[in-house]
Protein backbone atom coordinates (compact mmCIF):
# COMPACT_ATOMS: atom_id res chain seq x y z
CA UNK A 1 0.00 0.00 0.00
CA UNK A 2 1.35 3.42 -0.97
CA UNK A 3 0.34 6.13 1.44
CA UNK A 4 -0.48 9.55 -0.03
CA UNK A 5 1.69 12.22 1.66
CA UNK A 6 1.13 15.16 -0.64
CA UNK A 7 -1.68 16.57 -2.77
CA UNK A 8 -1.06 18.63 -5.92
CA UNK A 9 -3.94 20.84 -7.05
CA UNK A 10 -4.53 22.18 -10.51
CA UNK A 11 -5.53 25.85 -10.24
CA UNK A 12 -8.02 26.96 -12.95
CA UNK A 13 -11.27 25.01 -12.49
CA UNK A 14 -10.13 23.18 -9.34
CA UNK A 15 -9.20 25.89 -6.84
CA UNK A 16 -10.84 28.87 -8.52
CA UNK A 17 -13.50 29.53 -11.16
CA UNK A 18 -11.06 31.23 -13.59
CA UNK A 19 -11.83 28.50 -16.15
CA UNK A 20 -14.97 30.49 -16.98
CA UNK A 21 -12.89 33.65 -17.56
CA UNK A 22 -10.56 31.69 -19.88
CA UNK A 23 -13.65 30.67 -21.87
CA UNK A 24 -15.01 34.22 -22.04
CA UNK A 25 -11.67 35.65 -23.16
CA UNK A 26 -11.13 33.01 -25.88
CA UNK A 27 -14.76 33.43 -26.96
CA UNK A 28 -14.31 37.18 -27.42
CA UNK A 29 -11.14 36.66 -29.44
CA UNK A 30 -12.72 33.91 -31.56
CA UNK A 31 -15.77 36.09 -32.24
CA UNK A 32 -13.53 38.99 -33.29
CA UNK A 33 -11.74 36.66 -35.72
CA UNK A 34 -15.04 35.02 -36.82
CA UNK A 35 -13.83 31.58 -35.77
CA UNK A 36 -16.47 29.12 -34.45
CA UNK A 37 -15.89 28.43 -30.74
CA UNK A 38 -18.22 26.99 -28.11
CA UNK A 39 -18.04 25.37 -24.67
CA UNK A 40 -17.26 21.95 -26.17
CA UNK A 41 -14.27 23.46 -28.00
CA UNK A 42 -13.31 25.17 -24.74
CA UNK A 43 -13.12 21.84 -22.86
CA UNK A 44 -10.24 20.85 -25.15
CA UNK A 45 -8.25 23.87 -23.87
CA UNK A 46 -8.38 22.90 -20.19
CA UNK A 47 -4.89 22.33 -18.83
CA UNK A 48 -3.32 23.28 -22.16
CA UNK A 49 -0.88 26.20 -22.46
CA UNK A 50 -1.94 29.54 -23.97
CA UNK A 51 -0.18 29.04 -27.33
CA UNK A 52 -1.33 25.42 -27.65
CA UNK A 53 -4.89 26.55 -26.83
CA UNK A 54 -4.70 29.10 -29.65
CA UNK A 55 -3.45 26.42 -32.05
CA UNK A 56 -6.51 24.28 -31.18
CA UNK A 57 -8.87 27.24 -31.75
CA UNK A 58 -7.24 28.06 -35.10
CA UNK A 59 -7.95 24.53 -36.35
CA UNK A 60 -11.47 25.82 -37.08
CA UNK A 61 -10.28 28.96 -38.86
CA UNK A 62 -10.62 29.27 -42.62
CA UNK A 63 -7.35 31.19 -42.95
CA UNK A 64 -3.77 30.75 -41.77
CA UNK A 65 -1.97 33.11 -39.40
CA UNK A 66 1.71 34.07 -39.26
CA UNK A 67 3.74 33.47 -36.09
CA UNK A 68 3.62 37.22 -35.35
CA UNK A 69 -0.17 37.27 -35.73
CA UNK A 70 -0.49 34.29 -33.39
CA UNK A 71 1.66 36.02 -30.76
CA UNK A 72 -0.53 39.11 -31.07
CA UNK A 73 -3.73 37.07 -30.70
CA UNK A 74 -2.43 35.22 -27.63
CA UNK A 75 -1.43 38.57 -26.08
CA UNK A 76 -4.88 40.01 -26.91
CA UNK A 77 -6.60 37.01 -25.26
CA UNK A 78 -4.41 37.42 -22.20
CA UNK A 79 -5.25 41.15 -22.00
CA UNK A 80 -8.99 40.34 -22.07
CA UNK A 81 -8.45 37.58 -19.49
CA UNK A 82 -6.39 39.83 -17.18
CA UNK A 83 -9.14 42.44 -17.39
CA UNK A 84 -11.68 39.82 -16.25
CA UNK A 85 -9.32 38.77 -13.44
CA UNK A 86 -9.53 42.28 -11.97
CA UNK A 87 -12.85 41.29 -10.38
CA UNK A 88 -11.35 38.14 -8.80
CA UNK A 89 -11.69 37.77 -5.02
CA UNK A 90 -11.76 35.02 -2.33
CA UNK A 91 -15.46 34.58 -3.24
CA UNK A 92 -14.28 32.90 -6.47
CA UNK A 93 -12.64 30.02 -4.60
CA UNK A 94 -14.61 26.91 -5.60
CA UNK A 95 -16.86 24.97 -3.17
CA UNK A 96 -15.07 22.68 -0.73
CA UNK A 97 -11.58 24.05 -1.44
CA UNK A 98 -10.97 25.97 1.78
CA UNK A 99 -12.15 23.16 4.07
CA UNK A 100 -10.18 20.58 2.05
CA UNK A 101 -6.95 22.57 2.32
CA UNK A 102 -7.49 23.05 6.03
CA UNK A 103 -8.23 19.35 6.60
CA UNK A 104 -5.10 18.33 4.67
CA UNK A 105 -3.00 20.73 6.71
CA UNK A 106 -4.41 19.30 9.96
CA UNK A 107 -3.33 15.84 8.77
CA UNK A 108 0.21 17.11 8.18
CA UNK A 109 -0.03 16.68 4.41
CA UNK A 110 2.03 18.78 2.01
CA UNK A 111 0.04 20.69 -0.62
CA UNK A 112 1.09 22.23 -3.93
CA UNK A 113 -0.23 23.91 -7.05
CA UNK A 114 0.57 22.33 -10.43
CA UNK A 115 -0.80 24.64 -13.13
CA UNK A 116 -0.09 25.37 -16.81
CA UNK A 117 -0.99 29.02 -16.27
CA UNK A 118 1.52 31.87 -16.36
CA UNK A 119 -0.99 33.94 -14.36
CA UNK A 120 -1.00 31.65 -11.30
CA UNK A 121 0.88 34.09 -9.01
CA UNK A 122 -1.53 37.05 -9.32
CA UNK A 123 -4.55 34.71 -9.19
CA UNK A 124 -3.41 33.15 -5.90
CA UNK A 125 -2.81 36.66 -4.53
CA UNK A 126 -6.30 37.81 -5.56
CA UNK A 127 -8.07 34.86 -3.93
CA UNK A 128 -6.03 35.09 -0.72
CA UNK A 129 -4.20 31.74 -1.11
CA UNK A 130 -0.72 33.00 -2.02
CA UNK A 131 0.91 31.78 1.20
CA UNK A 132 -0.97 28.54 1.68
CA UNK A 133 0.93 26.09 -0.54
CA UNK A 134 4.28 24.37 0.10
CA UNK A 135 5.10 24.68 -3.60
CA UNK A 136 3.64 26.54 -6.56
CA UNK A 137 4.70 25.24 -9.97
CA UNK A 138 3.11 26.98 -12.95
CA UNK A 139 3.48 27.76 -16.63
CA UNK A 140 6.50 29.95 -15.92
CA UNK A 141 8.50 26.99 -14.59
CA UNK A 142 7.90 24.34 -17.25
CA UNK A 143 8.72 23.84 -20.91
CA UNK A 144 6.03 21.26 -21.72
CA UNK A 145 2.42 21.71 -20.60
CA UNK A 146 -0.11 18.99 -19.67
CA UNK A 147 -0.60 16.18 -20.73
CA UNK A 148 3.17 16.11 -20.20
CA UNK A 149 3.88 15.18 -16.56
CA UNK A 150 6.60 17.86 -16.08
CA UNK A 151 4.53 20.23 -13.91
CA UNK A 152 3.48 17.50 -11.47
CA UNK A 153 6.94 15.89 -11.29
CA UNK A 154 8.44 19.27 -10.48
CA UNK A 155 5.82 19.96 -7.77
CA UNK A 156 6.48 16.54 -6.18
CA UNK A 157 10.22 17.16 -6.32
CA UNK A 158 9.84 20.58 -4.67
CA UNK A 159 7.82 19.01 -1.84
CA UNK A 160 10.32 16.18 -1.51
CA UNK A 161 8.02 13.23 -2.23
CA UNK A 162 8.17 10.45 -4.84
CA UNK A 163 5.35 10.35 -7.41
CA UNK A 164 3.60 7.37 -5.83
CA UNK A 165 3.04 9.36 -2.62
CA UNK A 166 1.30 12.19 -4.49
CA UNK A 167 -2.32 12.62 -5.47
CA UNK A 168 -3.33 15.18 -8.11
CA UNK A 169 -6.70 16.96 -8.22
CA UNK A 170 -7.64 17.86 -11.81
CA UNK A 171 -10.57 19.16 -13.88
CA UNK A 172 -8.88 18.65 -17.27
CA UNK A 173 -8.54 15.44 -19.27
CA UNK A 174 -5.03 16.59 -20.20
CA UNK A 175 -4.27 17.03 -16.49
CA UNK A 176 -5.56 13.57 -15.58
CA UNK A 177 -3.31 12.13 -18.30
CA UNK A 178 -0.35 14.19 -17.01
CA UNK A 179 -0.84 12.91 -13.46
CA UNK A 180 -1.06 9.30 -14.62
CA UNK A 181 2.03 9.79 -16.80
CA UNK A 182 3.83 11.06 -13.69
CA UNK A 183 2.86 7.84 -11.87
CA UNK A 184 0.52 9.67 -9.47
CA UNK A 185 -3.00 8.94 -8.26
CA UNK A 186 -5.59 11.40 -9.54
CA UNK A 187 -8.91 12.69 -8.32
CA UNK A 188 -10.90 13.92 -11.34
CA UNK A 189 -13.36 16.76 -10.68
CA UNK A 190 -15.48 19.17 -12.72
CA UNK A 191 -15.36 18.49 -16.43
CA UNK A 192 -12.99 15.54 -15.87
CA UNK A 193 -15.45 13.94 -13.39
CA UNK A 194 -15.85 10.30 -14.42
CA UNK A 195 -12.65 10.18 -16.50
CA UNK A 196 -12.26 6.45 -17.21
CA UNK A 197 -8.63 6.31 -16.06
CA UNK A 198 -8.87 8.54 -12.98
CA UNK A 199 -8.18 6.86 -9.67
CA UNK A 200 -11.43 8.35 -8.38
CA UNK A 201 -13.92 11.05 -9.31
CA UNK A 202 -16.14 13.64 -7.72
CA UNK A 203 -18.31 16.51 -8.91
CA UNK A 204 -16.12 18.93 -6.91
CA UNK A 205 -14.20 19.13 -3.63
CA UNK A 206 -17.43 19.80 -1.69
CA UNK A 207 -18.67 16.31 -2.55
CA UNK A 208 -15.68 14.31 -1.32
CA UNK A 209 -13.67 14.44 1.91
CA UNK A 210 -9.91 14.01 2.35
CA UNK A 211 -10.73 10.82 4.30
CA UNK A 212 -12.27 9.46 1.10
CA UNK A 213 -9.72 10.60 -1.44
CA UNK A 214 -6.65 9.86 0.65
CA UNK A 215 -7.68 6.22 0.37
CA UNK A 216 -6.57 6.50 -3.25
CA UNK A 217 -3.37 4.80 -2.17
CA UNK A 218 -3.26 2.41 -5.10
CA UNK A 219 -0.83 3.12 -7.90
CA UNK A 220 -2.73 3.95 -11.13
CA UNK A 221 -0.52 1.43 -12.91
CA UNK A 222 -1.63 -1.47 -10.70
CA UNK A 223 -4.26 -3.71 -12.23
CA UNK A 224 -6.37 -3.45 -9.10
CA UNK A 225 -6.90 0.29 -9.65
CA UNK A 226 -9.59 1.61 -7.34
CA UNK A 227 -12.20 3.50 -9.34
CA UNK A 228 -14.81 5.08 -7.15
CA UNK A 229 -17.32 7.56 -8.51
CA UNK A 230 -18.88 9.69 -5.85
C1 LIG B 1 -4.58 26.31 -17.53
C2 LIG B 1 -5.95 26.45 -18.12
O1 LIG B 1 -4.66 26.26 -16.13
O2 LIG B 1 -3.75 27.41 -17.90
C3 LIG B 1 -5.87 26.61 -19.62
O3 LIG B 1 -6.72 25.29 -17.82
C4 LIG B 1 -4.94 27.80 -19.95
O4 LIG B 1 -7.15 26.81 -20.14
C5 LIG B 1 -3.58 27.56 -19.32
O5 LIG B 1 -4.81 27.92 -21.36
C6 LIG B 1 -2.62 28.73 -19.58
O6 LIG B 1 -3.10 29.85 -18.89
P1 LIG B 1 -2.49 31.32 -18.98
O7 LIG B 1 -3.05 32.02 -17.76
O8 LIG B 1 -0.99 31.19 -18.92
O9 LIG B 1 -2.95 31.90 -20.27
MG1 LIG C 1 -7.89 23.20 -14.73
Tab-separated table of N, CA and C and ligand atoms in Angstrom, residues 10-13 18-19 22-23 26 42 44-54 74 77-78 81-82 85 114-120 123 139-140 145-146 170-172, ligand 1:
chain	number	residue	atom	x	y	z
A	10	UNK	N	-4.456	21.287	-9.360
A	10	UNK	CA	-4.530	22.179	-10.512
A	10	UNK	C	-5.174	23.478	-10.000
A	11	UNK	N	-4.989	24.562	-10.708
A	11	UNK	CA	-5.530	25.847	-10.244
A	11	UNK	C	-6.869	26.199	-10.916
A	12	UNK	N	-6.823	26.499	-12.223
A	12	UNK	CA	-8.023	26.959	-12.947
A	12	UNK	C	-9.062	25.839	-13.039
A	13	UNK	N	-10.213	26.029	-12.419
A	13	UNK	CA	-11.269	25.014	-12.489
A	13	UNK	C	-11.248	24.012	-11.356
A	18	UNK	N	-11.661	30.496	-12.460
A	18	UNK	CA	-11.065	31.226	-13.589
A	18	UNK	C	-11.257	30.504	-14.915
A	19	UNK	N	-11.602	29.218	-14.887
A	19	UNK	CA	-11.830	28.499	-16.151
A	19	UNK	C	-12.933	29.182	-16.971
A	22	UNK	N	-11.313	32.135	-18.691
A	22	UNK	CA	-10.555	31.688	-19.880
A	22	UNK	C	-11.510	31.528	-21.054
A	23	UNK	N	-12.661	30.875	-20.791
A	23	UNK	CA	-13.646	30.666	-21.866
A	23	UNK	C	-14.103	32.000	-22.438
A	26	UNK	N	-11.326	33.681	-24.576
A	26	UNK	CA	-11.131	33.012	-25.876
A	26	UNK	C	-12.334	33.248	-26.779
A	42	UNK	N	-14.037	24.660	-25.892
A	42	UNK	CA	-13.307	25.166	-24.736
A	42	UNK	C	-12.794	24.035	-23.842
A	44	UNK	N	-11.509	21.380	-24.626
A	44	UNK	CA	-10.236	20.852	-25.150
A	44	UNK	C	-9.043	21.720	-24.742
A	45	UNK	N	-9.325	22.930	-24.240
A	45	UNK	CA	-8.249	23.866	-23.871
A	45	UNK	C	-7.858	23.746	-22.397
A	46	UNK	N	-8.660	23.019	-21.635
A	46	UNK	CA	-8.385	22.902	-20.195
A	46	UNK	C	-7.026	22.245	-19.975
A	47	UNK	N	-6.205	22.890	-19.168
A	47	UNK	CA	-4.892	22.334	-18.828
A	47	UNK	C	-3.821	22.577	-19.875
A	48	UNK	N	-4.238	23.098	-21.035
A	48	UNK	CA	-3.315	23.276	-22.162
A	48	UNK	C	-2.757	24.695	-22.152
A	49	UNK	N	-1.513	24.871	-22.521
A	49	UNK	CA	-0.884	26.202	-22.464
A	49	UNK	C	-1.587	27.195	-23.397
A	50	UNK	N	-1.295	28.466	-23.202
A	50	UNK	CA	-1.939	29.539	-23.969
A	50	UNK	C	-1.720	29.353	-25.480
A	51	UNK	N	-0.457	29.151	-25.893
A	51	UNK	CA	-0.177	29.039	-27.330
A	51	UNK	C	-0.768	27.760	-27.926
A	52	UNK	N	-0.731	26.667	-27.147
A	52	UNK	CA	-1.328	25.424	-27.653
A	52	UNK	C	-2.853	25.550	-27.734
A	53	UNK	N	-3.444	26.299	-26.788
A	53	UNK	CA	-4.887	26.552	-26.833
A	53	UNK	C	-5.236	27.295	-28.118
A	54	UNK	N	-4.442	28.318	-28.433
A	54	UNK	CA	-4.696	29.097	-29.646
A	54	UNK	C	-4.609	28.206	-30.881
A	74	UNK	N	-2.575	35.794	-28.983
A	74	UNK	CA	-2.431	35.224	-27.635
A	74	UNK	C	-2.314	36.354	-26.610
A	77	UNK	N	-5.774	37.857	-26.152
A	77	UNK	CA	-6.601	37.011	-25.261
A	77	UNK	C	-6.174	37.222	-23.810
A	78	UNK	N	-4.863	37.265	-23.586
A	78	UNK	CA	-4.407	37.420	-22.198
A	78	UNK	C	-4.807	38.779	-21.626
A	81	UNK	N	-8.383	38.444	-20.681
A	81	UNK	CA	-8.449	37.575	-19.491
A	81	UNK	C	-8.012	38.339	-18.236
A	82	UNK	N	-6.887	39.072	-18.340
A	82	UNK	CA	-6.389	39.830	-17.179
A	82	UNK	C	-7.386	40.892	-16.746
A	85	UNK	N	-9.879	39.173	-14.741
A	85	UNK	CA	-9.323	38.772	-13.440
A	85	UNK	C	-9.347	39.915	-12.416
A	114	UNK	N	-0.072	22.757	-9.183
A	114	UNK	CA	0.567	22.333	-10.431
A	114	UNK	C	-0.289	22.817	-11.575
A	115	UNK	N	0.062	23.983	-12.137
A	115	UNK	CA	-0.798	24.640	-13.132
A	115	UNK	C	-0.024	24.966	-14.405
A	116	UNK	N	-0.712	24.958	-15.541
A	116	UNK	CA	-0.091	25.367	-16.811
A	116	UNK	C	-0.094	26.878	-16.980
A	117	UNK	N	-0.783	27.581	-16.090
A	117	UNK	CA	-0.987	29.020	-16.274
A	117	UNK	C	0.235	29.859	-15.896
A	118	UNK	N	0.472	30.900	-16.685
A	118	UNK	CA	1.524	31.875	-16.359
A	118	UNK	C	0.960	32.988	-15.493
A	119	UNK	N	-0.344	32.929	-15.209
A	119	UNK	CA	-0.988	33.943	-14.356
A	119	UNK	C	-1.250	33.428	-12.937
A	120	UNK	N	-0.675	32.287	-12.584
A	120	UNK	CA	-1.001	31.651	-11.297
A	120	UNK	C	-0.674	32.562	-10.096
A	123	UNK	N	-3.253	35.325	-9.525
A	123	UNK	CA	-4.552	34.709	-9.194
A	123	UNK	C	-4.544	34.267	-7.725
A	139	UNK	N	3.023	27.685	-15.243
A	139	UNK	CA	3.479	27.765	-16.627
A	139	UNK	C	4.797	28.488	-16.824
A	140	UNK	N	5.221	29.247	-15.818
A	140	UNK	CA	6.504	29.955	-15.923
A	140	UNK	C	7.692	29.039	-15.610
A	145	UNK	N	3.618	21.655	-21.436
A	145	UNK	CA	2.416	21.706	-20.603
A	145	UNK	C	1.675	20.362	-20.632
A	146	UNK	N	0.691	20.217	-19.743
A	146	UNK	CA	-0.107	18.992	-19.673
A	146	UNK	C	-0.635	18.657	-21.076
A	170	UNK	N	-7.593	17.282	-10.457
A	170	UNK	CA	-7.636	17.861	-11.814
A	170	UNK	C	-9.045	17.976	-12.375
A	171	UNK	N	-9.289	19.041	-13.176
A	171	UNK	CA	-10.572	19.165	-13.882
A	171	UNK	C	-10.394	18.985	-15.384
A	172	UNK	N	-9.152	18.739	-15.834
A	172	UNK	CA	-8.881	18.648	-17.275
A	172	UNK	C	-8.482	17.227	-17.653
B	1	LIG	C1	-4.576	26.310	-17.526
B	1	LIG	C2	-5.951	26.452	-18.118
B	1	LIG	O1	-4.660	26.264	-16.135
B	1	LIG	O2	-3.745	27.410	-17.904
B	1	LIG	C3	-5.869	26.614	-19.623
B	1	LIG	O3	-6.720	25.292	-17.820
B	1	LIG	C4	-4.944	27.800	-19.954
B	1	LIG	O4	-7.155	26.810	-20.141
B	1	LIG	C5	-3.584	27.565	-19.317
B	1	LIG	O5	-4.812	27.921	-21.357
B	1	LIG	C6	-2.622	28.728	-19.577
B	1	LIG	O6	-3.096	29.850	-18.890
B	1	LIG	P1	-2.489	31.322	-18.984
B	1	LIG	O7	-3.052	32.018	-17.764
B	1	LIG	O8	-0.986	31.187	-18.921
B	1	LIG	O9	-2.945	31.895	-20.270
